């Protein structure tokens, strides 16, 4: 039975939903769409809204890791009261939409890291710090993040490679050894090209670290260390089409900071050299 702190229930349901059976996904959608009203709904009413049976409602709760509907109902009601009501800008037009984006991100901060496992973070940082070689991979909307992460790691004395070509990624991953690390960034956790890279790395015995938005994704299941972060309001379909990678970017910043601390003097020396190069390329 899952025990979660306030604010984590909705994030857990949203992350696990893609791995559920179709009928269970429909029930999970009702949970997500009616969070604030769930305390007033019976299991039969939830079943009617989902077009499913009462047994399916109970089975969905159990698939999510809860004892049954009553437990999940109470926890959702608790989270509904815990969550702060979002505020929106009174401005209209482009300026208002931009302002609203900042507000929405601010309101979502708590849920972004709701599923982040501290032990997985610590393990990932330690593994990256001591790895012989490090490969960073991302495809689709995650490709720019992989390039950025590799550059940031190299700048703190943790050299990292990041191939753009998917075949090149697979070759580089297969040439890794058990002392190396592959860091994958994938919002969906289900990109087929990236899965082939992960398979090549695990076949080579390398440690796989995955940054994703879905805890029950294929990549998360393969990972030694799975780091799950995401925007609380995004569904799986939206995750693979919306261009926002804010949670992953924030996590990357945190990992770089933690690695800098872990590497100590080595990172300090590397940052000093990087700043020397940067300062030499700035005009007056």
PDB file of C-alpha atoms in Angstrom:
ATOM      1  CA  UNK A   1       0.000   0.000   0.000  1.00  0.00           C
ATOM      2  CA  UNK A   2       1.395   3.385  -1.041  1.00  0.00           C
ATOM      3  CA  UNK A   3       1.806   6.095   1.589  1.00  0.00           C
ATOM      4  CA  UNK A   4       2.347   9.527   0.082  1.00  0.00           C
ATOM      5  CA  UNK A   5       2.715  13.027   1.439  1.00  0.00           C
ATOM      6  CA  UNK A   6       0.147  15.733   0.664  1.00  0.00           C
ATOM      7  CA  UNK A   7       0.393  16.907  -2.927  1.00  0.00           C
ATOM      8  CA  UNK A   8       1.750  13.630  -4.336  1.00  0.00           C
ATOM      9  CA  UNK A   9      -1.422  11.655  -5.076  1.00  0.00           C
ATOM     10  CA  UNK A  10      -2.471  13.395  -8.297  1.00  0.00           C
ATOM     11  CA  UNK A  11       1.125  13.369  -9.558  1.00  0.00           C
ATOM     12  CA  UNK A  12       1.329   9.624  -8.887  1.00  0.00           C
ATOM     13  CA  UNK A  13      -1.948   8.889 -10.711  1.00  0.00           C
ATOM     14  CA  UNK A  14      -0.952  10.980 -13.715  1.00  0.00           C
ATOM     15  CA  UNK A  15       2.468   9.338 -13.930  1.00  0.00           C
ATOM     16  CA  UNK A  16       1.073   5.795 -13.636  1.00  0.00           C
ATOM     17  CA  UNK A  17      -1.968   6.290 -15.913  1.00  0.00           C
ATOM     18  CA  UNK A  18      -0.308   5.364 -19.251  1.00  0.00           C
ATOM     19  CA  UNK A  19       0.616   1.918 -17.887  1.00  0.00           C
ATOM     20  CA  UNK A  20      -2.962   1.063 -16.854  1.00  0.00           C
ATOM     21  CA  UNK A  21      -5.431  -1.000 -18.881  1.00  0.00           C
ATOM     22  CA  UNK A  22      -7.768   1.095 -21.110  1.00  0.00           C
ATOM     23  CA  UNK A  23     -10.765   0.807 -18.748  1.00  0.00           C
ATOM     24  CA  UNK A  24      -8.544   1.665 -15.796  1.00  0.00           C
ATOM     25  CA  UNK A  25      -7.171   4.682 -17.658  1.00  0.00           C
ATOM     26  CA  UNK A  26     -10.744   5.959 -18.041  1.00  0.00           C
ATOM     27  CA  UNK A  27     -11.287   5.633 -14.280  1.00  0.00           C
ATOM     28  CA  UNK A  28      -7.973   7.387 -13.589  1.00  0.00           C
ATOM     29  CA  UNK A  29      -9.094  10.219 -15.862  1.00  0.00           C
ATOM     30  CA  UNK A  30     -12.190  10.673 -13.702  1.00  0.00           C
ATOM     31  CA  UNK A  31      -9.982  10.822 -10.607  1.00  0.00           C
ATOM     32  CA  UNK A  32      -7.867  13.531 -12.231  1.00  0.00           C
ATOM     33  CA  UNK A  33     -10.737  15.554 -13.680  1.00  0.00           C
ATOM     34  CA  UNK A  34     -12.892  15.456 -10.539  1.00  0.00           C
ATOM     35  CA  UNK A  35     -10.261  15.720  -7.812  1.00  0.00           C
ATOM     36  CA  UNK A  36     -12.090  18.464  -5.926  1.00  0.00           C
ATOM     37  CA  UNK A  37     -15.452  16.645  -6.102  1.00  0.00           C
ATOM     38  CA  UNK A  38     -14.233  13.092  -5.503  1.00  0.00           C
ATOM     39  CA  UNK A  39     -15.147  13.106  -1.803  1.00  0.00           C
ATOM     40  CA  UNK A  40     -18.809  13.504  -2.833  1.00  0.00           C
ATOM     41  CA  UNK A  41     -18.765  10.718  -5.422  1.00  0.00           C
ATOM     42  CA  UNK A  42     -19.519   7.081  -4.717  1.00  0.00           C
ATOM     43  CA  UNK A  43     -17.624   4.316  -6.488  1.00  0.00           C
ATOM     44  CA  UNK A  44     -20.713   3.736  -8.661  1.00  0.00           C
ATOM     45  CA  UNK A  45     -20.798   7.392  -9.682  1.00  0.00           C
ATOM     46  CA  UNK A  46     -17.125   7.225 -10.625  1.00  0.00           C
ATOM     47  CA  UNK A  47     -17.850   4.063 -12.606  1.00  0.00           C
ATOM     48  CA  UNK A  48     -20.727   5.793 -14.442  1.00  0.00           C
ATOM     49  CA  UNK A  49     -18.530   8.792 -15.309  1.00  0.00           C
ATOM     50  CA  UNK A  50     -15.824   6.471 -16.626  1.00  0.00           C
ATOM     51  CA  UNK A  51     -18.202   4.162 -18.479  1.00  0.00           C
ATOM     52  CA  UNK A  52     -16.887   1.259 -16.427  1.00  0.00           C
ATOM     53  CA  UNK A  53     -17.975  -1.062 -13.623  1.00  0.00           C
ATOM     54  CA  UNK A  54     -17.570  -0.614  -9.867  1.00  0.00           C
ATOM     55  CA  UNK A  55     -15.160  -3.550  -9.921  1.00  0.00           C
ATOM     56  CA  UNK A  56     -13.004  -1.678 -12.422  1.00  0.00           C
ATOM     57  CA  UNK A  57     -12.913   1.343 -10.101  1.00  0.00           C
ATOM     58  CA  UNK A  58     -11.624  -0.826  -7.256  1.00  0.00           C
ATOM     59  CA  UNK A  59      -9.167  -2.603  -9.551  1.00  0.00           C
ATOM     60  CA  UNK A  60      -7.860   0.748 -10.784  1.00  0.00           C
ATOM     61  CA  UNK A  61      -7.215   1.894  -7.221  1.00  0.00           C
ATOM     62  CA  UNK A  62      -5.353  -1.330  -6.501  1.00  0.00           C
ATOM     63  CA  UNK A  63      -3.344  -1.063  -9.736  1.00  0.00           C
ATOM     64  CA  UNK A  64      -2.287   2.404  -8.569  1.00  0.00           C
ATOM     65  CA  UNK A  65      -1.078   0.875  -5.300  1.00  0.00           C
ATOM     66  CA  UNK A  66      -3.970   1.709  -2.940  1.00  0.00           C
ATOM     67  CA  UNK A  67      -6.109  -0.675  -0.907  1.00  0.00           C
ATOM     68  CA  UNK A  68      -9.324   0.410  -2.621  1.00  0.00           C
ATOM     69  CA  UNK A  69     -11.545   3.314  -3.589  1.00  0.00           C
ATOM     70  CA  UNK A  70     -12.196   4.541  -0.054  1.00  0.00           C
ATOM     71  CA  UNK A  71      -8.516   5.035   0.690  1.00  0.00           C
ATOM     72  CA  UNK A  72      -7.839   6.826  -2.583  1.00  0.00           C
ATOM     73  CA  UNK A  73     -11.000   8.911  -2.134  1.00  0.00           C
ATOM     74  CA  UNK A  74      -9.812  10.201   1.244  1.00  0.00           C
ATOM     75  CA  UNK A  75      -6.311  10.938  -0.030  1.00  0.00           C
ATOM     76  CA  UNK A  76      -7.628  12.817  -3.072  1.00  0.00           C
ATOM     77  CA  UNK A  77      -9.926  14.847  -0.827  1.00  0.00           C
ATOM     78  CA  UNK A  78      -6.958  15.651   1.397  1.00  0.00           C
ATOM     79  CA  UNK A  79      -4.892  16.792  -1.590  1.00  0.00           C
ATOM     80  CA  UNK A  80      -7.757  18.869  -2.950  1.00  0.00           C
ATOM     81  CA  UNK A  81      -7.782  20.822   0.284  1.00  0.00           C
ATOM     82  CA  UNK A  82      -3.986  20.977   0.424  1.00  0.00           C
ATOM     83  CA  UNK A  83      -3.539  22.434  -3.049  1.00  0.00           C
ATOM     84  CA  UNK A  84      -3.652  26.203  -3.373  1.00  0.00           C
ATOM     85  CA  UNK A  85      -6.149  27.539  -5.863  1.00  0.00           C
ATOM     86  CA  UNK A  86      -4.324  28.835  -8.943  1.00  0.00           C
ATOM     87  CA  UNK A  87      -4.497  32.532  -9.679  1.00  0.00           C
ATOM     88  CA  UNK A  88      -4.525  34.085 -13.109  1.00  0.00           C
ATOM     89  CA  UNK A  89      -3.443  37.454 -14.361  1.00  0.00           C
ATOM     90  CA  UNK A  90      -6.131  40.018 -15.087  1.00  0.00           C
ATOM     91  CA  UNK A  91      -4.201  41.173 -18.144  1.00  0.00           C
ATOM     92  CA  UNK A  92      -5.338  40.038 -21.553  1.00  0.00           C
ATOM     93  CA  UNK A  93      -3.557  39.439 -24.809  1.00  0.00           C
ATOM     94  CA  UNK A  94       0.053  38.387 -25.244  1.00  0.00           C
ATOM     95  CA  UNK A  95       1.326  40.089 -22.075  1.00  0.00           C
ATOM     96  CA  UNK A  96      -1.379  38.422 -19.981  1.00  0.00           C
ATOM     97  CA  UNK A  97      -0.661  35.001 -21.421  1.00  0.00           C
ATOM     98  CA  UNK A  98       3.053  35.394 -20.701  1.00  0.00           C
ATOM     99  CA  UNK A  99       2.317  36.500 -17.122  1.00  0.00           C
ATOM    100  CA  UNK A 100      -0.075  33.571 -16.666  1.00  0.00           C
ATOM    101  CA  UNK A 101       2.658  31.156 -17.750  1.00  0.00           C
ATOM    102  CA  UNK A 102       4.865  32.282 -14.875  1.00  0.00           C
ATOM    103  CA  UNK A 103       1.934  31.959 -12.475  1.00  0.00           C
ATOM    104  CA  UNK A 104       1.093  28.465 -13.680  1.00  0.00           C
ATOM    105  CA  UNK A 105       4.697  27.320 -13.374  1.00  0.00           C
ATOM    106  CA  UNK A 106       4.872  28.775  -9.871  1.00  0.00           C
ATOM    107  CA  UNK A 107       1.709  26.942  -8.850  1.00  0.00           C
ATOM    108  CA  UNK A 108       3.061  23.695 -10.304  1.00  0.00           C
ATOM    109  CA  UNK A 109       6.448  23.749  -8.570  1.00  0.00           C
ATOM    110  CA  UNK A 110       5.387  21.546  -5.647  1.00  0.00           C
ATOM    111  CA  UNK A 111       3.929  18.873  -7.918  1.00  0.00           C
ATOM    112  CA  UNK A 112       6.910  18.916 -10.316  1.00  0.00           C
ATOM    113  CA  UNK A 113       9.118  17.039  -7.873  1.00  0.00           C
ATOM    114  CA  UNK A 114       6.367  15.104  -6.076  1.00  0.00           C
ATOM    115  CA  UNK A 115       7.600  11.774  -7.490  1.00  0.00           C
ATOM    116  CA  UNK A 116      11.331  12.491  -7.259  1.00  0.00           C
ATOM    117  CA  UNK A 117      13.025   9.793  -5.168  1.00  0.00           C
ATOM    118  CA  UNK A 118      15.830  11.269  -2.987  1.00  0.00           C
ATOM    119  CA  UNK A 119      17.680   7.945  -2.961  1.00  0.00           C
ATOM    120  CA  UNK A 120      17.600   7.795  -6.768  1.00  0.00           C
ATOM    121  CA  UNK A 121      18.929  11.357  -6.983  1.00  0.00           C
ATOM    122  CA  UNK A 122      21.795  10.583  -4.601  1.00  0.00           C
ATOM    123  CA  UNK A 123      22.615   7.352  -6.437  1.00  0.00           C
ATOM    124  CA  UNK A 124      22.559   9.038  -9.831  1.00  0.00           C
ATOM    125  CA  UNK A 125      24.854  11.861  -8.706  1.00  0.00           C
ATOM    126  CA  UNK A 126      27.345   9.411  -7.189  1.00  0.00           C
ATOM    127  CA  UNK A 127      27.328   7.232 -10.311  1.00  0.00           C
ATOM    128  CA  UNK A 128      27.876  10.207 -12.637  1.00  0.00           C
ATOM    129  CA  UNK A 129      30.686  11.560 -10.465  1.00  0.00           C
ATOM    130  CA  UNK A 130      32.756   8.358 -10.588  1.00  0.00           C
ATOM    131  CA  UNK A 131      31.906   7.150 -14.116  1.00  0.00           C
ATOM    132  CA  UNK A 132      34.727   6.618 -16.588  1.00  0.00           C
ATOM    133  CA  UNK A 133      32.750   7.777 -19.631  1.00  0.00           C
ATOM    134  CA  UNK A 134      29.412   9.529 -19.671  1.00  0.00           C
ATOM    135  CA  UNK A 135      26.947   9.674 -22.537  1.00  0.00           C
ATOM    136  CA  UNK A 136      23.890  11.980 -22.514  1.00  0.00           C
ATOM    137  CA  UNK A 137      21.027  11.187 -24.896  1.00  0.00           C
ATOM    138  CA  UNK A 138      17.750  12.889 -25.754  1.00  0.00           C
ATOM    139  CA  UNK A 139      15.635  12.768 -28.910  1.00  0.00           C
ATOM    140  CA  UNK A 140      12.725  14.819 -30.213  1.00  0.00           C
ATOM    141  CA  UNK A 141      11.875  17.676 -27.871  1.00  0.00           C
ATOM    142  CA  UNK A 142      14.429  16.378 -25.356  1.00  0.00           C
ATOM    143  CA  UNK A 143      17.385  16.612 -27.776  1.00  0.00           C
ATOM    144  CA  UNK A 144      18.311  20.231 -26.899  1.00  0.00           C
ATOM    145  CA  UNK A 145      18.262  19.362 -23.196  1.00  0.00           C
ATOM    146  CA  UNK A 146      20.744  16.539 -23.754  1.00  0.00           C
ATOM    147  CA  UNK A 147      23.114  18.846 -25.606  1.00  0.00           C
ATOM    148  CA  UNK A 148      22.823  21.461 -22.871  1.00  0.00           C
ATOM    149  CA  UNK A 149      23.368  18.903 -20.092  1.00  0.00           C
ATOM    150  CA  UNK A 150      26.491  17.498 -21.747  1.00  0.00           C
ATOM    151  CA  UNK A 151      27.945  20.992 -22.079  1.00  0.00           C
ATOM    152  CA  UNK A 152      27.152  21.844 -18.450  1.00  0.00           C
ATOM    153  CA  UNK A 153      28.696  18.606 -17.205  1.00  0.00           C
ATOM    154  CA  UNK A 154      31.859  19.150 -19.210  1.00  0.00           C
ATOM    155  CA  UNK A 155      32.142  22.688 -17.815  1.00  0.00           C
ATOM    156  CA  UNK A 156      32.344  21.362 -14.240  1.00  0.00           C
ATOM    157  CA  UNK A 157      34.994  18.770 -14.996  1.00  0.00           C
ATOM    158  CA  UNK A 158      32.658  15.864 -15.701  1.00  0.00           C
ATOM    159  CA  UNK A 159      33.314  15.294 -19.443  1.00  0.00           C
ATOM    160  CA  UNK A 160      30.209  14.066 -21.276  1.00  0.00           C
ATOM    161  CA  UNK A 161      29.368  13.148 -24.853  1.00  0.00           C
ATOM    162  CA  UNK A 162      26.058  13.736 -26.631  1.00  0.00           C
ATOM    163  CA  UNK A 163      25.609  12.388 -30.153  1.00  0.00           C
ATOM    164  CA  UNK A 164      22.757  13.796 -32.247  1.00  0.00           C
ATOM    165  CA  UNK A 165      22.385  10.934 -34.745  1.00  0.00           C
ATOM    166  CA  UNK A 166      20.275   8.047 -33.409  1.00  0.00           C
ATOM    167  CA  UNK A 167      22.562   5.424 -34.950  1.00  0.00           C
ATOM    168  CA  UNK A 168      25.584   7.191 -33.514  1.00  0.00           C
ATOM    169  CA  UNK A 169      23.860   7.192 -30.133  1.00  0.00           C
ATOM    170  CA  UNK A 170      23.349   3.428 -30.267  1.00  0.00           C
ATOM    171  CA  UNK A 171      26.954   2.801 -31.297  1.00  0.00           C
ATOM    172  CA  UNK A 172      28.286   5.048 -28.522  1.00  0.00           C
ATOM    173  CA  UNK A 173      26.000   3.354 -25.986  1.00  0.00           C
ATOM    174  CA  UNK A 174      27.056  -0.155 -27.040  1.00  0.00           C
ATOM    175  CA  UNK A 175      30.722   0.832 -26.596  1.00  0.00           C
ATOM    176  CA  UNK A 176      30.170   1.822 -22.967  1.00  0.00           C
ATOM    177  CA  UNK A 177      31.492  -0.389 -20.165  1.00  0.00           C
ATOM    178  CA  UNK A 178      30.192  -1.316 -16.687  1.00  0.00           C
ATOM    179  CA  UNK A 179      32.135   1.650 -15.273  1.00  0.00           C
ATOM    180  CA  UNK A 180      30.291   4.139 -17.526  1.00  0.00           C
ATOM    181  CA  UNK A 181      26.971   5.983 -17.296  1.00  0.00           C
ATOM    182  CA  UNK A 182      24.257   6.730 -19.839  1.00  0.00           C
ATOM    183  CA  UNK A 183      21.978   9.637 -18.893  1.00  0.00           C
ATOM    184  CA  UNK A 184      18.747   9.688 -20.890  1.00  0.00           C
ATOM    185  CA  UNK A 185      16.318  12.621 -20.948  1.00  0.00           C
ATOM    186  CA  UNK A 186      12.860  11.663 -22.233  1.00  0.00           C
ATOM    187  CA  UNK A 187       9.611  13.337 -21.212  1.00  0.00           C
ATOM    188  CA  UNK A 188       7.443  10.436 -22.375  1.00  0.00           C
ATOM    189  CA  UNK A 189       9.904   7.726 -21.386  1.00  0.00           C
ATOM    190  CA  UNK A 190       8.751   5.809 -24.457  1.00  0.00           C
ATOM    191  CA  UNK A 191      10.678   7.179 -27.460  1.00  0.00           C
ATOM    192  CA  UNK A 192      11.539   4.119 -29.586  1.00  0.00           C
ATOM    193  CA  UNK A 193      14.906   5.462 -30.785  1.00  0.00           C
ATOM    194  CA  UNK A 194      15.917   6.292 -27.227  1.00  0.00           C
ATOM    195  CA  UNK A 195      14.778   2.875 -26.011  1.00  0.00           C
ATOM    196  CA  UNK A 196      17.182   1.260 -28.473  1.00  0.00           C
ATOM    197  CA  UNK A 197      20.010   3.383 -27.060  1.00  0.00           C
ATOM    198  CA  UNK A 198      19.055   2.349 -23.517  1.00  0.00           C
ATOM    199  CA  UNK A 199      19.025  -1.311 -24.553  1.00  0.00           C
ATOM    200  CA  UNK A 200      22.490  -0.972 -26.101  1.00  0.00           C
ATOM    201  CA  UNK A 201      23.863   0.595 -22.910  1.00  0.00           C
ATOM    202  CA  UNK A 202      22.337  -1.985 -20.572  1.00  0.00           C
ATOM    203  CA  UNK A 203      23.630  -4.783 -22.829  1.00  0.00           C
ATOM    204  CA  UNK A 204      27.070  -3.226 -22.329  1.00  0.00           C
ATOM    205  CA  UNK A 205      26.572  -3.255 -18.556  1.00  0.00           C
ATOM    206  CA  UNK A 206      26.592   0.535 -18.185  1.00  0.00           C
ATOM    207  CA  UNK A 207      24.578   2.307 -15.487  1.00  0.00           C
ATOM    208  CA  UNK A 208      21.382   3.827 -16.882  1.00  0.00           C
ATOM    209  CA  UNK A 209      20.015   7.070 -15.396  1.00  0.00           C
ATOM    210  CA  UNK A 210      16.691   8.309 -16.808  1.00  0.00           C
ATOM    211  CA  UNK A 211      15.004  11.700 -16.446  1.00  0.00           C
ATOM    212  CA  UNK A 212      11.322  11.319 -17.387  1.00  0.00           C
ATOM    213  CA  UNK A 213       7.814  12.490 -16.534  1.00  0.00           C
ATOM    214  CA  UNK A 214       6.262   9.035 -16.129  1.00  0.00           C
ATOM    215  CA  UNK A 215       7.256   6.552 -13.432  1.00  0.00           C
ATOM    216  CA  UNK A 216       5.742   3.567 -15.267  1.00  0.00           C
ATOM    217  CA  UNK A 217       7.302   4.253 -18.647  1.00  0.00           C
ATOM    218  CA  UNK A 218       9.467   1.698 -20.514  1.00  0.00           C
ATOM    219  CA  UNK A 219      12.629   3.746 -19.957  1.00  0.00           C
ATOM    220  CA  UNK A 220      11.947   4.153 -16.248  1.00  0.00           C
ATOM    221  CA  UNK A 221      11.548   0.390 -15.958  1.00  0.00           C
ATOM    222  CA  UNK A 222      14.985  -0.141 -17.519  1.00  0.00           C
ATOM    223  CA  UNK A 223      16.794   2.473 -15.441  1.00  0.00           C
ATOM    224  CA  UNK A 224      19.075   1.873 -12.488  1.00  0.00           C
ATOM    225  CA  UNK A 225      18.127   5.351 -11.299  1.00  0.00           C
ATOM    226  CA  UNK A 226      14.809   6.827 -12.466  1.00  0.00           C
ATOM    227  CA  UNK A 227      14.327  10.561 -11.829  1.00  0.00           C
ATOM    228  CA  UNK A 228      10.655  11.433 -12.357  1.00  0.00           C
ATOM    229  CA  UNK A 229       9.622  15.084 -12.709  1.00  0.00           C
ATOM    230  CA  UNK A 230       6.824  16.715 -14.694  1.00  0.00           C
ATOM    231  CA  UNK A 231       4.200  19.418 -14.954  1.00  0.00           C
ATOM    232  CA  UNK A 232       1.302  18.215 -12.821  1.00  0.00           C
ATOM    233  CA  UNK A 233      -1.439  19.195 -15.264  1.00  0.00           C
ATOM    234  CA  UNK A 234      -0.053  17.453 -18.363  1.00  0.00           C
ATOM    235  CA  UNK A 235      -1.472  14.180 -19.645  1.00  0.00           C
ATOM    236  CA  UNK A 236       0.678  11.628 -21.501  1.00  0.00           C
ATOM    237  CA  UNK A 237      -0.611  12.948 -24.849  1.00  0.00           C
ATOM    238  CA  UNK A 238       0.203  16.522 -23.874  1.00  0.00           C
ATOM    239  CA  UNK A 239       3.621  15.539 -22.534  1.00  0.00           C
ATOM    240  CA  UNK A 240       4.730  14.300 -25.954  1.00  0.00           C
ATOM    241  CA  UNK A 241       3.401  17.377 -27.799  1.00  0.00           C
ATOM    242  CA  UNK A 242       3.797  20.340 -25.426  1.00  0.00           C
ATOM    243  CA  UNK A 243       7.200  21.955 -25.829  1.00  0.00           C
ATOM    244  CA  UNK A 244       7.691  22.841 -22.136  1.00  0.00           C
ATOM    245  CA  UNK A 245      10.564  21.006 -20.502  1.00  0.00           C
ATOM    246  CA  UNK A 246      10.682  23.241 -17.441  1.00  0.00           C
ATOM    247  CA  UNK A 247      10.701  20.450 -14.796  1.00  0.00           C
ATOM    248  CA  UNK A 248      13.482  18.561 -16.577  1.00  0.00           C
ATOM    249  CA  UNK A 249      15.490  21.774 -16.966  1.00  0.00           C
ATOM    250  CA  UNK A 250      15.163  22.574 -13.262  1.00  0.00           C
ATOM    251  CA  UNK A 251      16.191  19.024 -12.375  1.00  0.00           C
ATOM    252  CA  UNK A 252      19.227  19.323 -14.635  1.00  0.00           C
ATOM    253  CA  UNK A 253      20.249  22.522 -12.852  1.00  0.00           C
ATOM    254  CA  UNK A 254      19.948  20.718  -9.535  1.00  0.00           C
ATOM    255  CA  UNK A 255      21.967  17.729 -10.728  1.00  0.00           C
ATOM    256  CA  UNK A 256      24.755  19.982 -11.980  1.00  0.00           C
ATOM    257  CA  UNK A 257      24.821  21.767  -8.621  1.00  0.00           C
ATOM    258  CA  UNK A 258      24.913  18.450  -6.738  1.00  0.00           C
ATOM    259  CA  UNK A 259      27.664  17.105  -9.016  1.00  0.00           C
ATOM    260  CA  UNK A 260      29.674  20.286  -8.526  1.00  0.00           C
ATOM    261  CA  UNK A 261      29.533  19.679  -4.779  1.00  0.00           C
ATOM    262  CA  UNK A 262      30.378  15.994  -5.209  1.00  0.00           C
ATOM    263  CA  UNK A 263      33.385  16.690  -7.454  1.00  0.00           C
ATOM    264  CA  UNK A 264      34.744  19.358  -5.104  1.00  0.00           C
ATOM    265  CA  UNK A 265      38.091  20.875  -6.117  1.00  0.00           C
ATOM    266  CA  UNK A 266      37.981  19.193  -9.525  1.00  0.00           C
ATOM    267  CA  UNK A 267      34.751  21.055 -10.389  1.00  0.00           C
ATOM    268  CA  UNK A 268      36.065  24.332  -8.967  1.00  0.00           C
ATOM    269  CA  UNK A 269      39.182  24.132 -11.135  1.00  0.00           C
ATOM    270  CA  UNK A 270      37.140  23.274 -14.237  1.00  0.00           C
ATOM    271  CA  UNK A 271      34.718  26.160 -13.642  1.00  0.00           C
ATOM    272  CA  UNK A 272      37.629  28.575 -13.242  1.00  0.00           C
ATOM    273  CA  UNK A 273      39.066  27.492 -16.588  1.00  0.00           C
ATOM    274  CA  UNK A 274      35.642  27.713 -18.248  1.00  0.00           C
ATOM    275  CA  UNK A 275      35.137  31.248 -16.914  1.00  0.00           C
ATOM    276  CA  UNK A 276      38.567  32.211 -18.224  1.00  0.00           C
ATOM    277  CA  UNK A 277      37.558  31.092 -21.714  1.00  0.00           C
ATOM    278  CA  UNK A 278      34.167  32.826 -21.489  1.00  0.00           C
ATOM    279  CA  UNK A 279      35.669  36.117 -20.271  1.00  0.00           C
ATOM    280  CA  UNK A 280      38.123  36.053 -23.187  1.00  0.00           C
ATOM    281  CA  UNK A 281      35.218  35.950 -25.614  1.00  0.00           C
ATOM    282  CA  UNK A 282      33.199  38.852 -24.188  1.00  0.00           C
ATOM    283  CA  UNK A 283      33.391  42.226 -25.911  1.00  0.00           C
ATOM    284  CA  UNK A 284      33.712  45.435 -23.956  1.00  0.00           C
TER     285      UNK A 284
END
